Coordinates of C-alpha atoms in Angstrom, one line a residue:
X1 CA 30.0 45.0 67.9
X2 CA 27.9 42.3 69.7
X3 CA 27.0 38.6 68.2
X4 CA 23.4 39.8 69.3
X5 CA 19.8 40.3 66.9
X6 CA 17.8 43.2 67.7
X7 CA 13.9 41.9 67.0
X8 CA 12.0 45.4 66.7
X9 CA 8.6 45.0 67.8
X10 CA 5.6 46.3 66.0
X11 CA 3.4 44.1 68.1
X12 CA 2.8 40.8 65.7
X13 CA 1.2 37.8 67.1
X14 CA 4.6 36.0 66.1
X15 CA 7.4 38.1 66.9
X16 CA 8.4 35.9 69.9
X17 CA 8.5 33.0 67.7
X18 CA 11.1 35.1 65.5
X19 CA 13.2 35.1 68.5
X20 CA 12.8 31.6 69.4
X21 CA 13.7 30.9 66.0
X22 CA 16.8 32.9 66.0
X23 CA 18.0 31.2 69.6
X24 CA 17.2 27.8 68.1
X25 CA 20.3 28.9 65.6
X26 CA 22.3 29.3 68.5
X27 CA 22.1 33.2 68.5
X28 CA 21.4 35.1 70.7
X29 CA 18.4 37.4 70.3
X30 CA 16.0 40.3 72.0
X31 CA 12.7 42.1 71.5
X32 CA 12.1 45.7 71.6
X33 CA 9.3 47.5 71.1
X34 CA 9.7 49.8 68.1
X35 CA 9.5 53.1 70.0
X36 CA 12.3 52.0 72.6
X37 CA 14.8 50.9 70.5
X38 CA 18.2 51.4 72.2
X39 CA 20.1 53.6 71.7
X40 CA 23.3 51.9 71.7
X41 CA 22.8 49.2 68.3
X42 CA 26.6 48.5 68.4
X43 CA 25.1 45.8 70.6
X44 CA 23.7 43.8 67.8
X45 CA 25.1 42.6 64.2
X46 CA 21.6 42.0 62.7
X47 CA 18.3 43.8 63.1
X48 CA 14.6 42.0 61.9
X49 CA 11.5 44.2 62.0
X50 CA 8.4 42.1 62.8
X51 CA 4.6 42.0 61.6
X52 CA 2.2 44.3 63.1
X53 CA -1.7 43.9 63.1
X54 CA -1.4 47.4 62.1
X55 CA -1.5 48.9 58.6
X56 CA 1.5 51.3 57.1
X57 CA -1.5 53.3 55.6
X58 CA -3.0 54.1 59.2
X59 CA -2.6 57.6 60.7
X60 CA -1.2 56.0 63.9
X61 CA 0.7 53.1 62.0
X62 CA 3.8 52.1 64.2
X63 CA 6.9 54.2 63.1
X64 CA 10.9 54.1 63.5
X65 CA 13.7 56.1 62.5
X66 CA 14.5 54.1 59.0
X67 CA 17.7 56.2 58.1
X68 CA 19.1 55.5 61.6
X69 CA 18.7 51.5 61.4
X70 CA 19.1 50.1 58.0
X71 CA 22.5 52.3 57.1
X72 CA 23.8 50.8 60.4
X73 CA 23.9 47.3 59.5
X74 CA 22.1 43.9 57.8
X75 CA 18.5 44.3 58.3
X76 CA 15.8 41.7 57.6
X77 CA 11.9 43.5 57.5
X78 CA 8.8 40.8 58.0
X79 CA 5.6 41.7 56.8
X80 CA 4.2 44.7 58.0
X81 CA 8.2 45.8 58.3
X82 CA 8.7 44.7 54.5
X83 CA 6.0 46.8 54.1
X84 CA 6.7 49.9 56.2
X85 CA 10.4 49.7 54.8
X86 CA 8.7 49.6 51.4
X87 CA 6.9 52.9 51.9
X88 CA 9.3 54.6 53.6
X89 CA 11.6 54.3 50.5
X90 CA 9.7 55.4 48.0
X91 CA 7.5 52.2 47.2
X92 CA 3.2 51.8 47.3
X93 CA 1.7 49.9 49.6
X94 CA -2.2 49.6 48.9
X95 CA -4.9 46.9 50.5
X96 CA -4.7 43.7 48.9
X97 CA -7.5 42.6 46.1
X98 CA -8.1 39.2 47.8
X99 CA -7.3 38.1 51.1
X100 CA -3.5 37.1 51.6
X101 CA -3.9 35.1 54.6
X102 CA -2.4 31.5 55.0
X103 CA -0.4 29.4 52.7
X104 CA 1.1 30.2 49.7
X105 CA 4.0 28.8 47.7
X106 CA 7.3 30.9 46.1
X107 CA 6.7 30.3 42.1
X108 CA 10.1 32.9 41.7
X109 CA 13.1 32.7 43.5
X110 CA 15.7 34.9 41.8
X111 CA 19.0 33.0 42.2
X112 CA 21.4 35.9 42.5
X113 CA 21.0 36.4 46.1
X114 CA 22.1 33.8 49.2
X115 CA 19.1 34.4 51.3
X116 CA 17.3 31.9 49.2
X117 CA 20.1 29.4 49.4
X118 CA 19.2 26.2 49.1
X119 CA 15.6 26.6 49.1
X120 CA 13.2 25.6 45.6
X121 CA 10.9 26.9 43.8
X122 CA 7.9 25.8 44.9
X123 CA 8.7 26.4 48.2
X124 CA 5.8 27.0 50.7
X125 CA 5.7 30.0 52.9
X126 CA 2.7 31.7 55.3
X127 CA 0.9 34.7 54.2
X128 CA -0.9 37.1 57.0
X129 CA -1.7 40.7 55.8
X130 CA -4.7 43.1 54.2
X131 CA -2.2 45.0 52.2
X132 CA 0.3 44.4 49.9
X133 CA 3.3 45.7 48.4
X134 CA 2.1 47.1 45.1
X135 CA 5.5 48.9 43.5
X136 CA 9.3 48.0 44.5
X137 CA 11.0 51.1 47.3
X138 CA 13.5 53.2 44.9
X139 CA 16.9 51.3 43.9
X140 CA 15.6 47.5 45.1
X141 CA 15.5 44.3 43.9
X142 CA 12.8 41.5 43.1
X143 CA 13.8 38.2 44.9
X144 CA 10.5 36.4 45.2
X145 CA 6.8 35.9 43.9
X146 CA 3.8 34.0 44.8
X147 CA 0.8 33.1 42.2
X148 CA -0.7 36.2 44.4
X149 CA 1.9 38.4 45.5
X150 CA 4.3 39.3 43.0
X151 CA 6.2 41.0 45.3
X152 CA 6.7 38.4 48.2
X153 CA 10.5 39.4 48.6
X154 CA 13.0 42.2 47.4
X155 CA 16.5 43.4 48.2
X156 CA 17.7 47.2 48.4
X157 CA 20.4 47.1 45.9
X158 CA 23.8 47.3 47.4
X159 CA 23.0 46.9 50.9
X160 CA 22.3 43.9 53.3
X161 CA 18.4 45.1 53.4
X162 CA 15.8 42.4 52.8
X163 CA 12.0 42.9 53.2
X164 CA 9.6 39.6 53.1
X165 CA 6.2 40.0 52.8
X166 CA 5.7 36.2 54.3
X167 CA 6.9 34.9 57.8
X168 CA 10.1 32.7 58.2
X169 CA 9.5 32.2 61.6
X170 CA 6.1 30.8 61.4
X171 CA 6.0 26.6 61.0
X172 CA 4.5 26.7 57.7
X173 CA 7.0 28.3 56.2
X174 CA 9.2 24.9 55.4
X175 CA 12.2 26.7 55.0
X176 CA 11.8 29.4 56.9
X177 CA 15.1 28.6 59.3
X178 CA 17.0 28.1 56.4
X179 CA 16.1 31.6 55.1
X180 CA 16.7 32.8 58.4
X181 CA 19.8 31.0 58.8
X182 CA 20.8 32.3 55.6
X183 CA 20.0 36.1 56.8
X184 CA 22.1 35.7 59.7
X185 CA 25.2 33.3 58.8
X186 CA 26.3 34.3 55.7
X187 CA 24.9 37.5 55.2
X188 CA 25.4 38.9 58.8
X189 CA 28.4 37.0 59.6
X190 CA 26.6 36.3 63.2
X191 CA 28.5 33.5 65.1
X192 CA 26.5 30.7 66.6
X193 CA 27.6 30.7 70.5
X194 CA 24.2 31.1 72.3
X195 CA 24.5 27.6 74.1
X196 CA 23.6 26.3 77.2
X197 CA 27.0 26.6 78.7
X198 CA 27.6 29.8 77.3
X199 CA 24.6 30.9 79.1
X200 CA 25.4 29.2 82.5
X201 CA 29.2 30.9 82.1
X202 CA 27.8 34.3 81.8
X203 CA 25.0 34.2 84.1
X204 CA 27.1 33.2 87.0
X205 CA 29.6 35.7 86.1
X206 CA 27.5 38.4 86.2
X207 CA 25.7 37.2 89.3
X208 CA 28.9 37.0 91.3
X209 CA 29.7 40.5 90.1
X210 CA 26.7 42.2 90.8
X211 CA 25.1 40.3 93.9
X212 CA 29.2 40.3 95.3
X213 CA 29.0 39.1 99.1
X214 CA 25.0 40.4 99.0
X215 CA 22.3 38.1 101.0
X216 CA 19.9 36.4 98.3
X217 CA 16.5 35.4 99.6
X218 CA 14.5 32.9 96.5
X219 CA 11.0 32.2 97.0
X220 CA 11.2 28.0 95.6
X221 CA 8.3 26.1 94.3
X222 CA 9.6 23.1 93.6
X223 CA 9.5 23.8 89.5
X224 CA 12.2 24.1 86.7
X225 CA 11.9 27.8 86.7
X226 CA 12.8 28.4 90.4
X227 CA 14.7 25.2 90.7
X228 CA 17.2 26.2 88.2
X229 CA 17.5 30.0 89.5
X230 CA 18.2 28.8 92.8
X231 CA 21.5 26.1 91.1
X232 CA 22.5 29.2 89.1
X233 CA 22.7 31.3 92.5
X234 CA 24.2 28.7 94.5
X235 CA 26.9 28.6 92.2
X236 CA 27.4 32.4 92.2
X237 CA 26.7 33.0 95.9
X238 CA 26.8 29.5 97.6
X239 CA 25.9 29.9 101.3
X240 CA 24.3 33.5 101.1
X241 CA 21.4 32.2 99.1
X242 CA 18.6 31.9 101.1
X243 CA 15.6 29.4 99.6
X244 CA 11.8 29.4 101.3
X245 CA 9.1 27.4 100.1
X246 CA 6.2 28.9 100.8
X247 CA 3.2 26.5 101.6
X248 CA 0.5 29.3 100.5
X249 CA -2.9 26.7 100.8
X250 CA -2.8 26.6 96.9
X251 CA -0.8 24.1 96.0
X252 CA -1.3 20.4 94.6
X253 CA -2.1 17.4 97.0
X254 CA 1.1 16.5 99.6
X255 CA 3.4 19.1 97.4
X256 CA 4.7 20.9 100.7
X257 CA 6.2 17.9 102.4
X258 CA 7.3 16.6 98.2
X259 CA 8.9 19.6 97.0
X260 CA 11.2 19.8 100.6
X261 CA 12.2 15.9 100.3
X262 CA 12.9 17.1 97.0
X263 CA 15.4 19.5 97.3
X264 CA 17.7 17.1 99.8
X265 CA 21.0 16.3 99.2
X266 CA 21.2 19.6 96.0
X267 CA 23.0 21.4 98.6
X268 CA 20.8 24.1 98.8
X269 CA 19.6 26.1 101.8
X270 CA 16.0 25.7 101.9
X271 CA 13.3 26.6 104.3
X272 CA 9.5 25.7 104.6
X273 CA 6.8 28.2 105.8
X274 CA 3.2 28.0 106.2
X275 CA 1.3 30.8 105.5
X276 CA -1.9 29.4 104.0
X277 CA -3.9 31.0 106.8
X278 CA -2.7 34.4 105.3
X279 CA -3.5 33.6 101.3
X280 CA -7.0 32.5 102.6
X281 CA -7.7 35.5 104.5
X282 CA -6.3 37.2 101.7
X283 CA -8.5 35.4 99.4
X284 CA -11.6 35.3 101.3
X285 CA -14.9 37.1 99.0
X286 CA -12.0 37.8 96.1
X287 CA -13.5 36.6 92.7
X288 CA -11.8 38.7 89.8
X289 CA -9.0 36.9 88.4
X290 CA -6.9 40.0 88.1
X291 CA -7.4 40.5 91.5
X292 CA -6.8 37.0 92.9
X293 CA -3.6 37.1 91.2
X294 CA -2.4 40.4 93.0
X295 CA -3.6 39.6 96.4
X296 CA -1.7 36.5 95.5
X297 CA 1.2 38.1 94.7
X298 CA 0.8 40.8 98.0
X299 CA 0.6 37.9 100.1
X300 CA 4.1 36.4 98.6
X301 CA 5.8 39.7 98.8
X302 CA 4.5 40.0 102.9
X303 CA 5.6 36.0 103.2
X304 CA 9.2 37.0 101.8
X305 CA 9.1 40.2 103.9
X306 CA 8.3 39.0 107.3
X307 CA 11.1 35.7 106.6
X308 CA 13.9 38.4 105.2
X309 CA 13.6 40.0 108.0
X310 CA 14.7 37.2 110.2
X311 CA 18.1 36.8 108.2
X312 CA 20.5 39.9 108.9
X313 CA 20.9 41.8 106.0
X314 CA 19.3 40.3 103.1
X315 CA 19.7 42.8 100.2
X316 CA 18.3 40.8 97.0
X317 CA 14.7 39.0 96.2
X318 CA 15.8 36.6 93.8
X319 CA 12.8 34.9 91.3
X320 CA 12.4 32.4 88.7
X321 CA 11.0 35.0 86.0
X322 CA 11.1 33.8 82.8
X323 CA 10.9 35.6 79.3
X324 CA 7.3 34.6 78.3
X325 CA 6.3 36.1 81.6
X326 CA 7.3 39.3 80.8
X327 CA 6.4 39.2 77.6
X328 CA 2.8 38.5 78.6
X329 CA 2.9 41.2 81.5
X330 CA 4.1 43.9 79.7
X331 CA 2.9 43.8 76.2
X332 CA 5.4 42.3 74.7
X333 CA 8.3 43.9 76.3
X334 CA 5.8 47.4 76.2
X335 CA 4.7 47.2 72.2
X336 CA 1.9 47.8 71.1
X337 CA -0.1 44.5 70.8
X338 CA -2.4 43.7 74.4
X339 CA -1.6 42.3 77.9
X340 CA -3.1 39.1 78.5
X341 CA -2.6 38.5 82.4
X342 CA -0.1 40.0 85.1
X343 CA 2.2 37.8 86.6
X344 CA 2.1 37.5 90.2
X345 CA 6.3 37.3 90.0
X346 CA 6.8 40.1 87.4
X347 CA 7.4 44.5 88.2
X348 CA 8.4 45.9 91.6
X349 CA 8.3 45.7 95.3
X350 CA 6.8 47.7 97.2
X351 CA 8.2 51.0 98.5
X352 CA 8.4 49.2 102.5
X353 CA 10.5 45.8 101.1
X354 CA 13.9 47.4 101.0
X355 CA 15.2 44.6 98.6
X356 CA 16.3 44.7 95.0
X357 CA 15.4 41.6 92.5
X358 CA 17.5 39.8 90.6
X359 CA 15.9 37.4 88.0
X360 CA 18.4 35.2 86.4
X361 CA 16.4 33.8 83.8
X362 CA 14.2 36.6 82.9
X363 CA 15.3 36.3 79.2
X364 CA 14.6 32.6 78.5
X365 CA 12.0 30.5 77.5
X366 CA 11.1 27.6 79.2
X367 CA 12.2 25.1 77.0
X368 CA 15.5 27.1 77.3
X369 CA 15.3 26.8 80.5
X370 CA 15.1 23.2 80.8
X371 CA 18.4 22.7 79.0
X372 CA 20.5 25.3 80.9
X373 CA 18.8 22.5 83.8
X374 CA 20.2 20.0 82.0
X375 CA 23.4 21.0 81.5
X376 CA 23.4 21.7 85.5
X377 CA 23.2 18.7 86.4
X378 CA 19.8 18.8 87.8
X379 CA 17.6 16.0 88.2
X380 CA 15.8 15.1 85.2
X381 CA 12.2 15.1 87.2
X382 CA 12.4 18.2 88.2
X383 CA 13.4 19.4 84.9
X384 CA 10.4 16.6 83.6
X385 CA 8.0 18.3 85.8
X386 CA 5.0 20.2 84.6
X387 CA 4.5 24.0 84.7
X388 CA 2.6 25.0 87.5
X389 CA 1.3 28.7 87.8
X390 CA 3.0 30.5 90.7
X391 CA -0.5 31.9 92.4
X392 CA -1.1 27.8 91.9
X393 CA -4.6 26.8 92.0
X394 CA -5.8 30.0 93.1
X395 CA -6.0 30.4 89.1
X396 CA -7.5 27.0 88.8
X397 CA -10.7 28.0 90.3
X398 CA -12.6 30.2 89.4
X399 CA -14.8 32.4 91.7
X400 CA -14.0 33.0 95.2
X401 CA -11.6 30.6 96.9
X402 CA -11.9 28.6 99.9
X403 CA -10.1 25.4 102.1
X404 CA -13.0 23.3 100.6
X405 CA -12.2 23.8 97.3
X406 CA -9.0 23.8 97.4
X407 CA -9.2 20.1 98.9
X408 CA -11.4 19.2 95.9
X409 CA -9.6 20.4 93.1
X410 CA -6.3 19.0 95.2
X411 CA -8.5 15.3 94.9
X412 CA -9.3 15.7 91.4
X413 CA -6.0 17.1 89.9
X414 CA -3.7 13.9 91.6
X415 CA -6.0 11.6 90.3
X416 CA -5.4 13.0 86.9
X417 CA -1.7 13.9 87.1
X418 CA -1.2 10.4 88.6
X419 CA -3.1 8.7 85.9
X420 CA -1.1 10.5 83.4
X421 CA 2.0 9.3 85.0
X422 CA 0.9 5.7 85.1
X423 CA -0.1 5.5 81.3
X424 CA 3.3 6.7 80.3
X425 CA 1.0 10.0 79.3
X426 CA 3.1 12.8 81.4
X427 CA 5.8 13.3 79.6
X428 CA 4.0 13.6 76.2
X429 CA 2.0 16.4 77.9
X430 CA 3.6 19.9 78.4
X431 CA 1.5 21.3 81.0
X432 CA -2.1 19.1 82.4
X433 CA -4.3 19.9 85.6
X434 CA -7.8 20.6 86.6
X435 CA -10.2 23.2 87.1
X436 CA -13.1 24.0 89.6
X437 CA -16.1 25.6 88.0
X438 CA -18.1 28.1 90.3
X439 CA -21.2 26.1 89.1
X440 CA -23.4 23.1 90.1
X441 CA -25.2 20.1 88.0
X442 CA -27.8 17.9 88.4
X443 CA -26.8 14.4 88.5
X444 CA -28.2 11.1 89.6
X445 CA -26.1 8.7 91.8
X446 CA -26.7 5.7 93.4
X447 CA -30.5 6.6 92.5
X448 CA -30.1 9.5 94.4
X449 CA -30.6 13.6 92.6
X450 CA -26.9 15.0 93.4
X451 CA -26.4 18.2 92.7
X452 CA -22.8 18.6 92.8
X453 CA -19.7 20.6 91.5
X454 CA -18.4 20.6 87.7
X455 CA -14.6 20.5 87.2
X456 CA -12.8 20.5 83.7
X457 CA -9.8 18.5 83.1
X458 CA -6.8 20.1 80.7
X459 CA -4.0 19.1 79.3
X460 CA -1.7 20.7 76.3
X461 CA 1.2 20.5 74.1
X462 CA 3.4 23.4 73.7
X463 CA 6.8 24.3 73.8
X464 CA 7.4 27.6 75.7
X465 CA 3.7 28.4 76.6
X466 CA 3.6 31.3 74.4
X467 CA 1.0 29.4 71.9
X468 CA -0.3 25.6 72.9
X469 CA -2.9 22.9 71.3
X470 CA -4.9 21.0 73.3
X471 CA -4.2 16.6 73.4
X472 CA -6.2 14.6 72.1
X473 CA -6.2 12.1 75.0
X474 CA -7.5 8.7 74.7
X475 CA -11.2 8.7 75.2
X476 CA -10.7 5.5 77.2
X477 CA -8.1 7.1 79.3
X478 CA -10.5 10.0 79.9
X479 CA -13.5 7.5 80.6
X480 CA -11.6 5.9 83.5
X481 CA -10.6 9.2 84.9
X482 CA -13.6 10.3 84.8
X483 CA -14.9 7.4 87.1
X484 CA -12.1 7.5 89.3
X485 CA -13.2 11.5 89.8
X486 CA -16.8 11.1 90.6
X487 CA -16.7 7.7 92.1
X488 CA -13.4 9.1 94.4
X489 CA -13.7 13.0 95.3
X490 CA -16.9 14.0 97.0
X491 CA -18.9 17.1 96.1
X492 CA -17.9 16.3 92.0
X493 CA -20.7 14.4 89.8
X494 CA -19.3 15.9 86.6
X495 CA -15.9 16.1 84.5
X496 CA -15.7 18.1 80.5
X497 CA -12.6 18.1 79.0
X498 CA -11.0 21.5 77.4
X499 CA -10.4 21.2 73.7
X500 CA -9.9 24.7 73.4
X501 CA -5.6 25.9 72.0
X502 CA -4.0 28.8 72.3
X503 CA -4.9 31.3 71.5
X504 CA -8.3 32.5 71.3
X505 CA -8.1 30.3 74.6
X506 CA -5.5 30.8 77.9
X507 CA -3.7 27.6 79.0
X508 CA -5.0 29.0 82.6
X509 CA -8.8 29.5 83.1
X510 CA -7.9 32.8 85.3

């Protein structure tokens, strides 16, 4: 049997933050959505069923196979789960009399269980659901109340079956890793080897198994994500990895000629190409942001194309994919809940690009991410460095793009980005640059009616992108910005600030 958790997707807001929780515990874990589960659950010790923003009393509620999963092995339900299991076994789920949305605190712990180890009466957890369970499922167990929900937690007797009606994994639940941690330590006997190194080992193994003495071509962009595929590869494959930069006219101000000094002396086999010409014409009268991002990612798929075709027998497209990528792509791994964006870097190649992918870190998170870096060896300011969207600021502004524009929002975001650096703001920001709006103002300069561009200035705080609140930057740092933008970057007489988190909002404005 596997030291893996199976997270069963019913499409909740949170259920990557169940997985991030369980990896924080030094386990590994996946998501899958509920209706393809594998088959194969020897791979995993421990299953957790997520929330869902649907109801067990719909017609169409989200369904699994209950028998088949909880007589296999320990199984924690969340919410809607705790709530589906509850039905499914004989309980009554009915909509809850007041609204059970937001904090709440456990006035009843039973102590006869260990997956309320350690943790008080009193404790607080997070509620978010219209229904409630009303009676217990057939042979189970009250573990916890609230002032509201008298049945916040239970037990099916004489199995390792647990349904919460809160969320562990959610911040406001104080103890929510301990209960957690309880779940999978002592009750699942789940050992904690997910590390860094552990990851590295097995990574590289498996690359040099599968890519053998295969031809790797990586697209680099001078980021962690790339950055660290590329060290993982090298290891695998040394000399048969093949790095290009691409210089596709979107990105920041001198980062060409940077992100090639920065790759000398890491032993890598890189390669710069200009194809900005070919995004523009691309580009040229493109304004929806969908599309922008696919002609984007055409354009990067013809780039790698034309330059694999110059090295003899290339066989593998190697990319810098990470976890919330996909999640984001494809509905959360193909759930139910809604796809936010496509990634230009996520699905398949075309039927004429004759090349397989391989994406080494397609099942971290970025914060994940920057520790496997670490423990690589890699410099830490490329590990430092800000996330930068891989259609770059083709996303950052909004409308049709052109060479002019680019230029301006190149301006604005170095001023920015370099003021941050020189306050000793940077690395208390997780991801920060600017926006062109496809919209003029009025403004008055030098006595002189301008009537100039708009460009909005962002910068968040996050820790794998998945969810992110906006900094509340000093308003004299913002002031001098500010100046430096309109008294520095022609065609610009005004700069707004985004205060908008995520979600409702996007990080990105496209």
């Amino acid at each position: 049997m596997g030291n893996n958790v199976l997270i069963v997707d019913f499409g909740s807001q949170y259920t990557q933050l169940i997985a991030r929780r369980v990896r924080e515990l030094n386990i590994y874990s996946e998501i899958h959505p509920f209706n393809k589960i594998p088959s194969d659950l020897n791979r995993y010790k421990a299953i957790i069923l997520s929330g869902s923003p649907f109801s067990v009393r719909d017609k169409n509620a989200p369904m699994i196979d209950f028998d088949a999963i909880i007589n296999s092995k320990p199984v924690l339900a969340v919410c809607y789960g705790a709530q589906l299991l509850a039905k499914e076994k004989g309980g009554l789920v009915l909509p809850s009399n007041i609204r059970e949305y937001g904090r709440a605190n456990l006035d009843y712990i039973s102590n006869d269980n260990c997956i309320f180890d350690n943790i008080s009466k009193g404790s607080q957890v997070w509620m978010s659901h219209g229904d409630t369970i009303k009676n217990l499922p057939n042979n189970s167990t009250l573990l916890a109340s609230t002032s509201d929900v008298e049945n916040a937690a239970f037990r099916i007797n004489d199995k390792d079956i647990y349904g919460l009606q809160f969320h562990p994994e959610v911040y406001h639940t104080i103890d929510g890793k301990k209960i957690l941690e309880n779940f999978l330590l002592k009750i699942s006997k789940l050992k904690q080897d997910w590390t860094p190194d552990s990851f590295i080992d097995q990574t590289v193994s498996f690359l040099k198994s599968e890519l053998k003495t295969d031809k790797v071509i990586l697209g680099l962009s001078g980021g962690v994500d790339s950055t660290v595929a590329a060290v993982l590869l090298n290891r695998a494959i040394g000399d048969n990895l093949h790095c290009i930069f691409v210089n596709n006219g979107l990105l920041r101000k001198n980062e060409f000629e940077d992100v090639l000094d920065q790759y000398n002396g890491m032993n890598l086999n890189v390669k710069g190409i200009d194809y900005s010409s070919k995004f523009y014409q691309a580009l040229r009268g493109i304004e929806d942001p969908e599309l922008k991002r696919k002609k984007i990612g055409k354009a990067f798929i013809d780039a790698f194309n034309f330059e694999s075709k110059k090295i003899k027998n290339v066989k593998w497209l190697a990319q810098g994919t990470i976890y919330p990528d996909v999640i984001e792509s494809i509905s959360a791994t193909g759930g139910p809940s809604a796809t936010i964006k496509s990634h230009h870097n996520v699905g398949g190649l075309p039927s004429y690009m004759k090349l397989k992918v391989v994406e080494p870190l397609k099942l971290l998170f970025k914060d994940e991410v920057r520790r496997v870096g670490y423990h690589l060896k890699i410099n830490p300011e490329i590990l430092g460095r800000h996330p930068f969207p891989g259609p770059g600021l083709g996303i950052r502004i909004l409308g049709e793009i052109d060479p002019e524009k680019v230029k301006i929002l190149q301006e604005v975001d170095s001023i920015f980005i370099n003021s941050l650096k020189q306050e000793g703001l940077y690395d208390k920001v997780w991801q920060a640059g600017a926006m062109l709006l496809p919209i003029k103002s009025v403004g008055v300069m030098g006595d002189e009616r301008t009537y100039e561009r708009c460009v909005v200035l962002r910068a968040v705080e996050s820790t794998d992108g998945m969810t992110a609140d906006w900094v509340n930057l000093p308003y004299d740092f913002l002031q001098n910005v500010s100046n430096k933008i309109i008294n520095r970057v022609k065609g610009v007489n005004r700069v707004v600030y985004d205060i908008s988190s995520k979600p409702p909002a996007t990080i990105e404005w496209e």
